[in-house]
């Protein structure tokens, strides 16, 4: 878009340069002609004065007076007499007369003033001969110095490239300067300006290539280019602004989605892998679009965090957990509910008061709550984070370090933060059984957790084999598709009941088996007794 104004600016500047050059060239031509006119006029005046003073012969006395005029009139190189045939009769300063005509043959009906050209030249100008007719068919003549006209007016940018010519009549060249030749070059690329004298049959022709004219506006073009670059920037800025508008629309849409309660909690069970009992769940956010589509946090979480909408969304999610699973948790005080927080939550204690406000009067006790903070992204202010964690822990809320092994964790980090639980990232669970190294990593994580008195949860468990290995390593809690994917509240409640039912069933079967065994024993005893 920015090239269009640049193009236009170039065109305008080129046109400007051309018209500017034309008027410069016209002025040049006019100045040449003025010089020529002045030198002719003053020469004619000097000759007329001699005639009027009766100084019109080749006598020594007259020649002395001619000499005086030559030395006083700057433009006159010599003065003398020619006869009717145009041949010199005498000349001052003295020189050898060649006998050739320097002026045309006298015409009785012609003008009193005649102008001719000599071959003598200086800097492109030839010496002009001005004659004044006397009564006796002789003519006084004066040679005009070529220096009188060999000037070079005009601006530098044209002087380097132009060609200037002054002609007498139609074809008698008086002066020419500059090598540029319009012939042979494209007339479209050439400027030609003609100026004619009003006093004498003189005309000046100035020729210059357009490119020379355009050179003069080169600095202006730089300015224009800069201006266009500025304009381009502005356009880009406008473009960015325009392309940002959908962003702000997207933002409006996002805010509306928050207000409409489109962000909902899903619940993923966390299991005790030794007993098969439900330990609780992790709350994972979902965006349920009005059309029923369920969007995963990967699609919106980064945006929610970077815009700060996540604070509202997290509050919403927490409120919903009290409504959806409050009863279940009220009835099962051992169940844990784990909420994901992000680094921004650990910058001020707002999260502490949010949790208090939301859970204080709910059926979910602080002791049932876990907050997760990821190791993936560093916490900006560790001291502050530590204080907030301590405050939460003082309420009875536990803190888990999520995605352990993926970030800048390390032993020091764990100790400094004072977390209660570590969650081993799926990455390590995936390689269990495949790779001895990661088994070793999990091993040392388990050891670390034990030493620090922390609980440990394996994330992303998908196979029975992984469960077996985890048990061998001493891990007792896990979540993953092997047990269940994240699910809506109603399903989670049903899941909890099912596990409970299975548990009861197991207990009943065990009791039955126990009873059967006991009665079998009793029977045996009876038989024994009977026997
Ligand atoms: P995360 O906290 O590490 O959550 C575990 C992720 O692993 C979840 O992805 C879960 O659905 C997935 N997962 C669980 N078991 C398995 C498994 O066996 N196999 C596989 N392949 N995946 C499994 P999800 O729900 O898409 O969440 C992605 C991330 O989004 C979460 O990772 C968490 O960092 C973030 N997130 C989710 N909900 C919230 C929230 O309410 N607040 C914040 N701040 N972040 C959240
Ligand atoms: Ca998590
Ligand atoms: Ca995780």
Coordinates of C-alpha atoms and ligand atoms in Angstrom, one line a residue:
X1 CA 0.0 0.0 0.0
X2 CA 2.9 2.3 0.8
X3 CA 4.4 1.9 -2.6
X4 CA 1.4 3.7 -4.2
X5 CA 2.1 7.0 -2.5
X6 CA 5.8 6.5 -3.2
X7 CA 5.0 6.0 -6.9
X8 CA 2.7 9.1 -6.9
X9 CA 5.3 11.1 -5.1
X10 CA 7.9 10.1 -7.7
X11 CA 5.6 11.0 -10.5
X12 CA 4.8 14.4 -9.0
X13 CA 8.5 15.0 -8.3
X14 CA 9.5 14.0 -11.8
X15 CA 7.0 16.4 -13.3
X16 CA 8.1 19.1 -10.9
X17 CA 11.7 18.4 -11.8
X18 CA 10.9 18.6 -15.5
X19 CA 9.0 21.9 -15.3
X20 CA 11.6 23.3 -13.0
X21 CA 14.4 22.3 -15.4
X22 CA 12.4 23.8 -18.3
X23 CA 12.2 27.2 -16.6
X24 CA 15.8 27.0 -15.6
X25 CA 16.7 26.2 -19.2
X26 CA 14.6 29.1 -20.4
X27 CA 16.3 31.4 -18.0
X28 CA 19.7 30.1 -19.2
X29 CA 18.7 30.8 -22.8
X30 CA 17.5 34.2 -21.9
X31 CA 20.7 35.1 -20.0
X32 CA 22.8 34.0 -23.0
X33 CA 20.7 36.1 -25.3
X34 CA 20.9 39.1 -22.9
X35 CA 24.7 38.8 -22.9
X36 CA 24.7 38.6 -26.7
X37 CA 22.3 41.5 -27.0
X38 CA 24.2 43.7 -24.6
X39 CA 27.5 43.0 -26.4
X40 CA 26.0 43.7 -29.8
X41 CA 24.2 46.8 -28.6
X42 CA 27.2 48.3 -27.0
X43 CA 29.3 47.5 -30.0
X44 CA 26.8 49.0 -32.4
X45 CA 26.6 52.1 -30.1
X46 CA 30.4 52.4 -30.2
X47 CA 30.4 52.2 -34.0
X48 CA 27.6 54.7 -34.3
X49 CA 29.5 57.0 -32.1
X50 CA 32.6 56.7 -34.3
X51 CA 30.5 57.4 -37.4
X52 CA 28.8 60.4 -35.7
X53 CA 32.2 61.7 -34.7
X54 CA 33.4 61.3 -38.3
X55 CA 35.9 58.7 -37.4
X56 CA 35.5 56.4 -40.4
X57 CA 38.8 56.1 -42.3
X58 CA 41.9 54.0 -42.1
X59 CA 43.9 57.1 -41.3
X60 CA 46.4 56.9 -38.5
X61 CA 44.5 59.5 -36.5
X62 CA 41.3 57.5 -36.8
X63 CA 43.0 54.2 -36.0
X64 CA 44.3 55.8 -32.8
X65 CA 40.8 56.5 -31.9
X66 CA 39.7 53.0 -32.8
X67 CA 42.4 51.8 -30.5
X68 CA 40.9 53.9 -27.7
X69 CA 37.5 52.4 -28.2
X70 CA 39.0 48.9 -28.2
X71 CA 40.7 49.5 -24.9
X72 CA 37.6 51.1 -23.3
X73 CA 34.9 48.7 -24.6
X74 CA 35.5 45.4 -22.9
X75 CA 33.6 43.4 -25.4
X76 CA 35.4 44.7 -28.5
X77 CA 38.6 43.0 -29.5
X78 CA 39.3 45.0 -32.7
X79 CA 37.8 47.7 -34.9
X80 CA 38.4 48.4 -38.5
X81 CA 36.9 49.1 -41.9
X82 CA 35.5 46.8 -44.6
X83 CA 34.7 47.6 -48.1
X84 CA 31.5 46.8 -50.0
X85 CA 32.7 43.2 -50.7
X86 CA 33.2 42.6 -47.0
X87 CA 37.0 42.6 -47.0
X88 CA 39.0 44.2 -44.3
X89 CA 40.7 47.5 -45.3
X90 CA 42.3 48.1 -42.0
X91 CA 42.0 46.8 -38.4
X92 CA 43.1 47.9 -35.0
X93 CA 45.0 46.3 -33.3
X94 CA 47.1 45.8 -36.4
X95 CA 47.2 42.3 -37.9
X96 CA 48.0 40.8 -41.2
X97 CA 45.0 41.1 -43.5
X98 CA 44.3 37.9 -45.3
X99 CA 42.1 39.5 -47.9
X100 CA 39.2 37.3 -47.3
X101 CA 35.8 38.7 -46.7
X102 CA 34.6 38.7 -43.1
X103 CA 31.2 40.2 -43.9
X104 CA 28.7 39.6 -46.7
X105 CA 28.6 41.8 -49.7
X106 CA 27.0 45.1 -48.8
X107 CA 23.3 45.4 -49.7
X108 CA 22.1 48.9 -50.3
X109 CA 18.6 48.1 -49.1
X110 CA 19.9 46.1 -46.1
X111 CA 19.9 47.2 -42.5
X112 CA 22.5 49.5 -41.2
X113 CA 23.7 47.0 -38.8
X114 CA 25.2 43.7 -39.9
X115 CA 26.3 40.7 -37.9
X116 CA 28.7 38.0 -39.0
X117 CA 30.9 35.4 -37.5
X118 CA 34.7 34.8 -37.6
X119 CA 36.4 31.5 -37.1
X120 CA 38.2 32.7 -34.1
X121 CA 36.8 31.1 -31.1
X122 CA 37.1 30.9 -27.4
X123 CA 35.4 28.4 -25.1
X124 CA 32.8 27.4 -27.7
X125 CA 32.1 31.0 -28.7
X126 CA 33.1 32.4 -32.0
X127 CA 34.0 36.0 -32.5
X128 CA 31.1 38.0 -33.9
X129 CA 31.6 40.8 -36.3
X130 CA 29.3 43.7 -36.0
X131 CA 29.2 46.2 -38.9
X132 CA 27.8 49.7 -39.3
X133 CA 27.1 51.0 -42.7
X134 CA 28.8 54.3 -43.6
X135 CA 27.7 56.7 -46.4
X136 CA 30.5 55.7 -48.7
X137 CA 29.6 52.0 -49.0
X138 CA 32.3 51.2 -46.5
X139 CA 31.4 49.7 -43.2
X140 CA 32.9 50.2 -39.8
X141 CA 33.2 46.8 -38.1
X142 CA 34.1 45.6 -34.6
X143 CA 35.0 42.2 -33.5
X144 CA 33.1 41.1 -30.4
X145 CA 35.2 39.1 -28.1
X146 CA 33.9 35.5 -27.8
X147 CA 34.5 35.9 -24.0
X148 CA 31.6 38.3 -24.0
X149 CA 29.2 35.4 -24.6
X150 CA 31.2 32.4 -23.4
X151 CA 29.6 32.5 -20.0
X152 CA 27.9 29.6 -18.4
X153 CA 24.8 30.5 -16.6
X154 CA 22.5 28.0 -15.1
X155 CA 22.4 25.7 -12.1
X156 CA 25.0 23.1 -11.6
X157 CA 22.7 20.2 -12.1
X158 CA 22.0 21.3 -15.7
X159 CA 25.4 22.7 -16.5
X160 CA 26.9 19.2 -16.3
X161 CA 24.6 17.7 -18.9
X162 CA 23.1 20.4 -21.0
X163 CA 24.0 21.6 -24.4
X164 CA 23.4 25.3 -25.2
X165 CA 23.6 27.0 -28.6
X166 CA 23.2 30.5 -29.7
X167 CA 22.6 31.0 -33.4
X168 CA 22.5 34.0 -35.5
X169 CA 19.8 33.9 -38.1
X170 CA 19.0 30.3 -38.9
X171 CA 22.2 28.6 -39.1
X172 CA 25.1 30.8 -38.0
X173 CA 26.4 29.2 -34.8
X174 CA 27.8 31.8 -32.4
X175 CA 28.2 29.9 -29.3
X176 CA 27.8 26.3 -28.2
X177 CA 28.7 24.6 -25.1
X178 CA 28.1 21.1 -23.6
X179 CA 28.4 17.8 -25.3
X180 CA 24.9 16.5 -24.8
X181 CA 23.4 15.7 -28.1
X182 CA 19.6 15.5 -28.4
X183 CA 19.9 13.7 -31.7
X184 CA 20.2 10.0 -31.3
X185 CA 18.7 10.1 -27.9
X186 CA 15.0 9.4 -27.3
X187 CA 13.1 12.7 -27.5
X188 CA 11.0 11.4 -24.6
X189 CA 14.2 11.5 -22.5
X190 CA 15.2 15.0 -23.7
X191 CA 14.1 18.5 -22.8
X192 CA 14.5 21.1 -25.5
X193 CA 13.9 24.8 -24.8
X194 CA 14.1 27.6 -27.5
X195 CA 14.4 31.3 -26.7
X196 CA 14.4 34.0 -29.3
X197 CA 15.8 37.5 -29.0
X198 CA 13.4 40.4 -29.5
X199 CA 16.2 42.7 -30.7
X200 CA 18.3 40.7 -33.0
X201 CA 17.9 37.6 -35.1
X202 CA 19.3 35.5 -32.3
X203 CA 18.0 32.4 -30.7
X204 CA 19.2 30.2 -28.0
X205 CA 18.6 26.5 -27.8
X206 CA 19.1 24.6 -24.6
X207 CA 18.9 20.8 -24.6
X208 CA 19.2 18.6 -21.5
X209 CA 18.4 15.0 -20.7
X210 CA 15.4 14.6 -18.4
X211 CA 17.5 12.5 -16.1
X212 CA 19.7 15.5 -15.3
X213 CA 16.7 17.5 -14.3
X214 CA 15.4 14.6 -12.2
X215 CA 18.7 14.5 -10.4
X216 CA 18.0 17.9 -9.0
X217 CA 15.0 16.5 -7.1
X218 CA 16.9 13.5 -5.8
X219 CA 17.1 15.0 -2.3
X220 CA 13.4 15.7 -2.5
X221 CA 12.9 12.1 -3.4
X222 CA 14.8 11.0 -0.4
X223 CA 12.4 13.1 1.6
X224 CA 9.5 11.7 -0.2
X225 CA 10.7 8.2 0.3
X226 CA 11.1 8.9 4.0
X227 CA 7.7 10.4 4.1
X228 CA 6.3 7.3 2.3
X229 CA 8.2 5.1 4.7
X230 CA 6.5 7.0 7.5
X231 CA 3.2 6.6 5.8
X232 CA 3.9 2.9 5.3
X233 CA 4.6 2.6 9.0
X234 CA 1.4 4.4 9.7
X235 CA -0.4 2.0 7.4
X236 CA 1.2 -0.9 9.0
X237 CA 0.1 0.4 12.4
X238 CA -3.4 0.9 11.1
X239 CA -3.2 -2.6 9.6
X240 CA -2.1 -4.0 12.9
X241 CA -4.8 -2.0 14.7
X242 CA -7.4 -3.4 12.2
X243 CA -6.0 -6.9 12.7
X244 CA -6.2 -6.4 16.4
X245 CA -9.8 -5.5 16.3
X246 CA -10.9 -9.1 15.8
X247 CA -8.6 -9.8 18.7
X248 CA -10.5 -7.4 20.8
X249 CA -13.7 -9.0 19.4
X250 CA -12.2 -12.4 20.3
X251 CA -11.6 -10.9 23.8
X252 CA -15.1 -9.7 24.0
X253 CA -16.2 -13.2 23.0
X254 CA -14.0 -14.7 25.7
X255 CA -15.3 -12.4 28.3
X256 CA -18.8 -13.2 27.3
X257 CA -18.0 -16.9 27.5
X258 CA -16.8 -16.4 31.1
X259 CA -19.9 -14.5 32.0
X260 CA -22.1 -17.2 30.4
X261 CA -20.4 -19.8 32.5
X262 CA -19.0 -21.6 29.5
X263 CA -15.8 -22.6 31.5
X264 CA -16.6 -25.6 33.5
X265 CA -14.7 -28.1 35.7
X266 CA -14.0 -31.6 34.6
X267 CA -12.8 -34.1 37.2
X268 CA -10.2 -36.7 36.7
X269 CA -10.0 -39.3 39.4
X270 CA -6.8 -39.9 41.4
X271 CA -6.6 -43.5 42.5
X272 CA -4.9 -45.4 45.3
X273 CA -3.1 -48.0 43.2
X274 CA -2.5 -50.3 46.1
X275 CA -6.2 -50.5 47.3
X276 CA -8.0 -49.4 44.1
X277 CA -9.8 -46.8 46.2
X278 CA -10.6 -43.3 45.0
X279 CA -8.4 -40.7 46.6
X280 CA -10.0 -37.7 45.0
X281 CA -9.6 -35.9 41.7
X282 CA -7.9 -33.2 39.8
X283 CA -10.1 -30.4 38.5
X284 CA -9.4 -29.7 34.8
X285 CA -11.0 -26.8 33.1
X286 CA -13.0 -27.2 29.9
X287 CA -14.6 -24.6 27.6
X288 CA -18.1 -25.9 26.7
X289 CA -19.2 -23.9 23.7
X290 CA -22.9 -23.0 23.3
X291 CA -23.0 -25.6 20.5
X292 CA -21.9 -28.3 23.0
X293 CA -18.3 -28.5 21.8
X294 CA -15.8 -29.2 24.5
X295 CA -12.5 -27.3 24.2
X296 CA -9.4 -28.4 26.0
X297 CA -7.3 -26.0 28.0
X298 CA -4.4 -26.2 25.5
X299 CA -6.6 -24.1 23.2
X300 CA -7.2 -21.2 25.6
X301 CA -5.2 -21.4 28.7
X302 CA -2.2 -19.5 27.5
X303 CA -4.6 -16.7 26.3
X304 CA -6.5 -16.8 29.6
X305 CA -3.2 -16.5 31.5
X306 CA -1.7 -13.8 29.4
X307 CA -4.8 -11.6 29.5
X308 CA -5.4 -12.3 33.2
X309 CA -8.8 -13.7 32.6
X310 CA -7.6 -16.8 34.3
X311 CA -8.2 -15.2 37.7
X312 CA -11.9 -14.9 37.1
X313 CA -12.1 -18.2 35.5
X314 CA -10.4 -20.0 38.4
X315 CA -12.8 -18.4 40.8
X316 CA -15.7 -19.6 38.6
X317 CA -14.3 -23.1 38.5
X318 CA -13.8 -23.2 42.3
X319 CA -17.4 -22.0 42.9
X320 CA -18.7 -24.7 40.6
X321 CA -16.8 -27.4 42.4
X322 CA -18.6 -26.5 45.6
X323 CA -22.0 -26.7 43.8
X324 CA -21.3 -29.8 41.9
X325 CA -19.3 -32.1 44.2
X326 CA -19.8 -30.4 47.6
X327 CA -22.2 -33.1 48.7
X328 CA -19.9 -36.0 47.6
X329 CA -17.0 -34.4 49.4
X330 CA -19.1 -33.6 52.5
X331 CA -20.0 -37.3 52.7
X332 CA -16.4 -38.5 52.0
X333 CA -14.1 -36.4 54.0
X334 CA -11.0 -38.4 52.8
X335 CA -11.5 -37.3 49.1
X336 CA -9.2 -34.7 47.8
X337 CA -9.9 -32.0 45.3
X338 CA -7.0 -30.6 43.4
X339 CA -7.2 -27.2 41.7
X340 CA -4.7 -26.0 39.1
X341 CA -3.2 -22.5 39.7
X342 CA -0.7 -20.7 37.5
X343 CA 2.4 -18.6 38.4
X344 CA 0.4 -15.4 38.5
X345 CA -1.7 -16.7 41.4
X346 CA 1.5 -16.8 43.5
X347 CA 2.2 -13.1 43.2
X348 CA -0.4 -11.8 45.7
X349 CA -2.6 -13.3 48.4
X350 CA -5.8 -12.7 46.5
X351 CA -5.9 -16.5 45.8
X352 CA -5.9 -17.1 49.6
X353 CA -8.9 -14.9 50.2
X354 CA -10.6 -16.4 47.1
X355 CA -10.2 -19.9 48.5
X356 CA -11.4 -18.7 51.9
X357 CA -14.4 -17.0 50.5
X358 CA -15.4 -19.9 48.2
X359 CA -14.7 -22.9 50.4
X360 CA -15.1 -21.5 54.0
X361 CA -18.9 -22.1 54.1
X362 CA -18.9 -24.9 51.5
X363 CA -19.2 -28.7 52.1
X364 CA -15.6 -29.0 50.9
X365 CA -13.2 -28.6 53.7
X366 CA -9.8 -26.9 53.4
X367 CA -8.2 -30.2 54.4
X368 CA -9.7 -31.7 51.2
X369 CA -8.2 -29.1 49.0
X370 CA -5.0 -29.3 47.0
X371 CA -3.6 -26.5 44.8
X372 CA -1.2 -27.4 42.0
X373 CA 1.5 -25.2 40.9
X374 CA 3.5 -26.2 37.8
X375 CA 7.2 -26.6 37.7
X376 CA 7.1 -25.9 33.9
X377 CA 7.2 -22.1 34.3
X378 CA 9.3 -20.5 37.0
X379 CA 7.7 -18.5 39.7
X380 CA 8.8 -14.9 39.5
X381 CA 9.0 -14.2 43.2
X382 CA 9.9 -17.2 45.1
X383 CA 9.7 -15.6 48.5
X384 CA 6.3 -14.3 47.9
X385 CA 5.2 -17.6 46.5
X386 CA 6.5 -19.3 49.6
X387 CA 4.5 -17.0 51.8
X388 CA 1.3 -17.6 49.9
X389 CA 1.9 -21.3 50.0
X390 CA 2.5 -21.1 53.8
X391 CA -0.8 -19.2 54.2
X392 CA -2.7 -21.8 52.3
X393 CA -1.0 -24.6 54.3
X394 CA -2.0 -22.8 57.4
X395 CA -5.6 -23.1 56.4
X396 CA -5.1 -26.8 55.9
X397 CA -4.9 -26.7 52.1
X398 CA -2.2 -28.9 50.6
X399 CA 0.1 -27.8 47.8
X400 CA 1.3 -30.0 45.0
X401 CA 4.1 -29.3 42.6
X402 CA 2.8 -30.3 39.1
X403 CA 4.7 -31.7 36.1
X404 CA 7.8 -32.5 38.3
X405 CA 10.8 -33.3 36.2
X406 CA 9.9 -30.9 33.3
X407 CA 11.2 -27.6 34.7
X408 CA 13.6 -25.9 36.9
X409 CA 12.6 -27.9 39.9
X410 CA 15.4 -29.7 41.7
X411 CA 15.6 -30.4 45.3
X412 CA 16.2 -26.8 46.3
X413 CA 13.1 -25.6 44.6
X414 CA 11.0 -28.3 46.3
X415 CA 12.4 -27.4 49.7
X416 CA 12.1 -23.7 49.3
X417 CA 8.5 -23.9 48.2
X418 CA 7.7 -26.4 50.9
X419 CA 5.2 -28.3 48.8
X420 CA 3.3 -31.3 50.2
X421 CA 2.9 -33.4 47.1
X422 CA 4.8 -33.9 43.9
X423 CA 3.2 -35.0 40.7
X424 CA 5.5 -36.9 38.4
X425 CA 5.0 -35.8 34.8
X426 CA 3.5 -38.2 32.3
X427 CA 6.7 -37.9 30.3
X428 CA 8.5 -40.1 32.9
X429 CA 5.6 -42.4 33.4
X430 CA 5.5 -43.1 29.7
X431 CA 9.1 -44.4 29.7
X432 CA 8.6 -46.6 32.7
X433 CA 9.6 -50.1 31.6
X434 CA 11.1 -48.9 28.4
X435 CA 14.0 -47.0 29.7
X436 CA 16.1 -47.7 32.7
X437 CA 17.2 -44.1 33.0
X438 CA 13.8 -42.8 33.6
X439 CA 12.9 -45.5 36.0
X440 CA 16.0 -44.3 37.9
X441 CA 14.6 -40.8 37.7
X442 CA 11.2 -41.9 39.1
X443 CA 13.1 -43.9 41.7
X444 CA 15.0 -40.9 42.9
X445 CA 11.8 -38.7 42.8
X446 CA 10.2 -41.3 45.1
X447 CA 13.2 -41.3 47.4
X448 CA 13.2 -37.5 47.4
X449 CA 9.5 -37.3 48.2
X450 CA 9.9 -39.9 51.0
X451 CA 12.9 -38.0 52.5
X452 CA 11.0 -34.7 52.5
X453 CA 7.8 -36.3 53.7
X454 CA 5.9 -35.5 50.6
X455 CA 3.2 -37.4 48.9
X456 CA 3.7 -38.5 45.3
X457 CA 1.2 -38.9 42.5
X458 CA 2.0 -40.4 39.1
X459 CA 0.4 -38.6 36.2
X460 CA -0.9 -39.9 32.9
X461 CA -0.9 -43.6 33.8
X462 CA -2.2 -45.6 30.8
X463 CA -1.2 -49.2 31.3
X464 CA -1.4 -52.0 33.8
X465 CA 2.4 -52.5 33.4
X466 CA 3.0 -48.9 34.5
X467 CA 0.9 -49.5 37.6
X468 CA 2.9 -52.6 38.5
X469 CA 6.2 -50.7 38.0
X470 CA 5.0 -47.8 40.1
X471 CA 3.9 -50.1 42.9
X472 CA 7.4 -51.7 42.8
X473 CA 8.9 -48.2 43.0
X474 CA 6.7 -47.4 46.0
X475 CA 4.3 -45.0 44.4
X476 CA 0.9 -45.3 45.8
X477 CA -1.3 -42.8 43.9
X478 CA -1.9 -42.3 40.2
X479 CA -4.2 -40.7 37.7
X480 CA -4.5 -41.4 34.1
X481 CA -6.7 -42.8 31.3
X482 CA -6.0 -46.3 32.7
X483 CA -8.5 -45.4 35.4
X484 CA -10.5 -42.6 33.9
X485 CA -10.2 -39.5 31.7
X486 CA -11.4 -36.2 33.0
X487 CA -15.2 -36.2 33.1
X488 CA -18.1 -33.9 34.0
X489 CA -19.2 -33.7 37.6
X490 CA -22.2 -36.1 37.3
X491 CA -19.9 -38.8 35.8
X492 CA -17.3 -38.2 38.5
X493 CA -20.0 -38.6 41.2
X494 CA -21.1 -41.8 39.5
X495 CA -17.5 -43.0 39.2
X496 CA -17.0 -42.3 42.9
X497 CA -20.2 -44.3 43.8
X498 CA -19.1 -47.1 41.5
X499 CA -15.7 -47.4 43.1
X500 CA -17.4 -47.2 46.5
X501 CA -19.9 -49.9 45.3
X502 CA -17.0 -52.1 44.1
X503 CA -15.3 -51.5 47.3
X504 CA -18.4 -52.6 49.2
X505 CA -18.8 -55.5 46.9
X506 CA -15.2 -56.5 47.5
X507 CA -15.7 -56.1 51.2
X508 CA -19.0 -58.1 51.0
X509 CA -17.3 -60.8 48.9
X510 CA -14.4 -60.8 51.3
X511 CA -16.8 -61.0 54.2
X512 CA -18.7 -63.8 52.5
X513 CA -15.5 -65.6 51.7
X514 CA -14.5 -65.0 55.2
X515 CA -17.8 -66.3 56.5
X516 CA -17.7 -69.3 54.2
X517 CA -14.3 -70.0 55.4
X518 CA -15.4 -69.6 59.0
X519 CA -18.4 -71.8 58.5
X520 CA -16.4 -74.3 56.6
X521 CA -14.0 -74.3 59.5
X522 CA -17.0 -74.6 61.9
X523 CA -18.4 -77.4 59.8
X524 CA -15.1 -79.2 59.9
X525 CA -14.9 -78.6 63.6
X526 CA -18.5 -79.9 63.9
X527 CA -17.6 -83.0 61.9
X528 CA -14.6 -83.4 64.0
X529 CA -16.7 -83.0 67.1
X530 CA -19.3 -85.4 65.7
X531 CA -16.6 -87.8 64.8
Ligands
LIG1 P1 -2.0 -30.9 33.9 O1 -2.3 -30.1 35.1 O2 -0.7 -31.6 33.8 O3 -3.2 -31.9 33.7 C1 -3.0 -33.2 33.2 C2 -3.3 -33.2 31.8 O4 -3.1 -34.5 31.4 C3 -4.8 -33.0 31.5 O5 -4.9 -32.4 30.3 C4 -5.3 -34.4 31.4 O6 -6.5 -34.5 30.7 C5 -4.2 -35.1 30.8 N1 -4.2 -36.5 31.1 C6 -4.6 -37.1 32.3 N2 -4.4 -38.5 32.2 C7 -3.8 -38.7 31.0 C8 -3.4 -39.9 30.3 O7 -3.5 -41.0 30.8 N3 -2.9 -39.8 29.1 C9 -2.8 -38.5 28.5 N4 -2.3 -38.5 27.3 N5 -3.2 -37.4 29.1 C10 -3.7 -37.5 30.3 P2 -5.9 -31.2 30.0 O8 -7.1 -31.4 30.8 O9 -6.0 -31.0 28.6 O10 -5.1 -30.0 30.7 C11 -3.9 -29.6 30.2 C12 -3.3 -28.6 31.1 O11 -4.0 -27.4 31.2 C13 -3.2 -29.1 32.5 O12 -2.1 -29.9 32.6 C14 -3.0 -27.8 33.2 O13 -1.6 -27.4 33.2 C15 -3.8 -26.8 32.4 N6 -5.1 -26.6 33.1 C16 -6.2 -27.4 33.1 N7 -7.1 -26.9 33.9 C17 -6.6 -25.8 34.4 C18 -7.1 -24.8 35.3 O14 -8.3 -24.9 35.8 N8 -6.3 -23.8 35.7 C19 -5.0 -23.7 35.2 N9 -4.2 -22.7 35.6 N10 -4.5 -24.6 34.3 C20 -5.3 -25.6 34.0
LIG2 CA1 -2.3 -30.3 37.1
LIG3 CA1 0.6 -32.3 35.3

